[in-house]
Amino acid sequence: MKFALIGNQNSGKTTLFNQLTGSSQHVGNFPGVTVERKEGTVRGLKGTTVVDLPGIYSLSAYTPEEVVTRDFLIHGDSDAIINIVDATNIERNLYLTLQVIELNKPMVLALNMMDAVNASGNYIDVVKLEELIGIPVVPIAASKNEGIDELIDAAIGVAEQRRLPKVMDFCTDSVHRAIHSMAHLIEDHAKAAELSLRYAATRLIEGDPPTEETLKLSENERDILSHIVTEMEEECETDREAALADMRYEFIENICAQCVHKHAETKESVRSIKIDNILTHKYLAIPIFIAMMCLVFWLTFSVIGQPLSDLLADGIDLFTVYVDGVFTRFQVNPTIHSLVIDGIFAGVGSVLSFLPLIVVLFFFLSILEDSGYMARVAFIMDKPLRKVGLSGRSFVPMLIGFGCSVPAIMATRTLPSERDRRMTILLTPFMSCTAKLPVYVFLTAAFFPRNRGLIIVSLYVIGILVAIISGLLLKRTVYKGSSVPFIMELPAYRFPSGKTLLLHMWEKAKDFITRAFTVIFIATIIIWLLQSFDFRFNLVEDSAESMLAAIGTFIAPIFAPLGFGNWRASTALITGLTAKEAVVSTFEVLLGNSMTIQELFTPLSAFAFLCFILLYMPCVAAFAAAKRELGSLKGAVLTAAFQTGVAWLVAFLVYNVGRLFIGG
Amino acid sequence: MTLAEIKPGKRCTIVAVNGQGSLRRRLLDMGLTPRTEVFVRKVAPMGDPLELSLRGYELSIRKEDAQKIDVNLLEEAE
């Protein structure tokens, strides 16, 4: 048996899903779109699964999330729909419920946060609500695990009896007439398309091109449709979309008047307004936000995350030394030995040591998201970001980019608009991540001993400027228009549930580990192959004779106009793809004891090189994350190509404009 | 007058939602339908977007979108 879980954002849907399934969840994507699809087995009920559909406010077909949900509810194989409704915000939540009821599928309503309603002395007449809305209603408190068993029983009940919503008419006069005449007209079409008649007729009256397509209306029928609609619009003195939305809300207001007895605002909402008096205060909002992000960064990158990462790196080192010893003792073939130790252990190991950082960072991010603060960040930061074609929601991922691009790109998943998501994934790597810092330190020590701080700060600033300019450019070209409107709920602040936090961290960790052992594993083996062999597949002693060096030599001319057309620099750029800090170790290997870095660069070309490092395509871990979030290899490749192109251009400008001034 | 002209702390009722396509539809879906009473709670620190309170919840929309919503100002009884 399969249930579909549907509800508004911030209705407690994820919490309910976690309560229903525990940790038995599989995360995937809906086919063809990057909308996340979660499925899990209901606890204690083998063979009964729940699909967590995206949190949406309406079944219109304007966003991919809405389209996916619609398709799944209509054509999917679910036996019953569990519709979760936030009882503290019942009026708006029921809007989606009414649309889902029109689909005419077995359905139960989970009335969540009843604990908050009761605690504030308000009262909802569940029996009356059930009678008025025509489907079973189960009061629950998902965060306290109350009412969950009753909900499962009710869902199994409606599924087994195939109990359809009781037909109720919530249309007013003229809309009612329009829908009924439409229903008569399309009865056969709806049957052929396996659509609920009422749903199909309502959609047509409301105006919905996909439904018109599905129903295969004839020319004549389309004419009648437009005639019916015009007549209705004249009678209602408004257009079709407004008429239908108005009608649904009017029906809901009527229901609420009969069964919701609200004497006071809930404690949560009173508390929220008080908190917002400070957190979105005219003058305090931005300083508080900056302080909050500094705290998160400080805790992640110095107090908790980094020590754990170091500890894990030490552990991996110990294990590497142990395996190394075993291989030496048993005289394992030296090539295999090198593959395992220098290739796999070094490569995957260095990426894997990021894991604690990512888990800790997501712990804090989940708190910010689940508590409701992230929506306030979007509210505060929307104005500046809109100028570069993004919305306030993109601010936090961009900020995380200064720590590490991998979690930053992973964090874009919460962005509601696909366009914003793509653009944020593209621009985030321009924020200089911590792995690039060792390269800055290494090169500034060699070339700018007196102005190291200034040079490093200027790189950060260049990254931000490039992101802004790219954003402006993309807004006017590739991502013109079509941005999803910024209409965002500011949910009441809530304490995040520990269980949801843990599951979220686990999910991100699993995601990262999977990638470390697939994409990153393969990439490190390829780099190792190139580094250890020449073109005749003989093992090389001196890395200068390897394929990698040959490729470095081959592509070096590309970098000649940037002032660093030597093979060592281009080879370092290639190994930098495994992890940016690898640039430093590559230089150390390739320079050996006989050369100094000063022989490869002038101060100006070193700065151009640093700019290139800052901007060119991110490491494989970030690339793999981008591929995952974009849902396509092509998208990830195009993104990387754009970033590398921008890097080349900026380095070119820096070097050549610089030469005009200092003539070097 | 439009919703964008309402000062924070004032109430109004919606007369009509103009505009088109997904934006308009989203506004309607979120409950900004004619005759709905809306309280303008505040403006974001940088002057945009707005925070509205309607149908028992808080909603944030941009001023440029609020300009597309015609409203009647409700005079508060002092």
Coordinates of N, CA, C and O in Angstrom, one line a residue, chain A residues 66 84 187 267 379 403 447 459 525 581 585 645:
Chain A
E66 N 4.8 21.9 -8.4 CA 3.3 21.8 -8.5 C 3.0 20.8 -9.6 O 2.1 19.9 -9.4
I84 N -1.6 17.0 5.1 CA -1.3 17.6 6.4 C -1.7 19.1 6.3 O -1.3 19.8 5.4
E187 N -17.6 15.0 -20.2 CA -17.7 13.8 -19.5 C -16.8 12.7 -20.1 O -16.1 12.0 -19.5
K267 N 0.1 31.1 21.1 CA 1.4 31.6 21.8 C 2.5 31.7 20.8 O 3.3 32.6 20.9
F379 N 14.0 37.6 3.8 CA 13.3 38.9 3.9 C 14.2 40.1 4.0 O 14.0 41.1 3.4
G403 N 33.1 29.2 3.1 CA 33.6 28.1 3.9 C 34.0 27.0 2.9 O 35.2 26.7 2.7
F447 N 55.8 35.9 -3.0 CA 55.9 37.1 -3.9 C 55.5 38.4 -3.3 O 55.9 39.4 -3.8
L459 N 41.7 39.3 -3.2 CA 41.2 38.2 -3.9 C 39.7 37.9 -3.5 O 38.9 37.6 -4.4
I525 N 41.5 8.4 -9.2 CA 42.2 7.3 -9.9 C 42.7 7.8 -11.3 O 43.9 7.5 -11.7
E581 N 43.8 22.8 -2.5 CA 45.0 22.9 -1.7 C 46.1 22.0 -2.4 O 47.3 22.1 -2.1
S585 N 50.9 21.3 -3.0 CA 51.8 20.1 -2.9 C 52.3 19.7 -4.3 O 53.4 19.3 -4.4
G645 N 36.1 29.9 -18.0 CA 36.2 31.0 -19.0 C 36.3 32.4 -18.3 O 37.2 33.2 -18.7

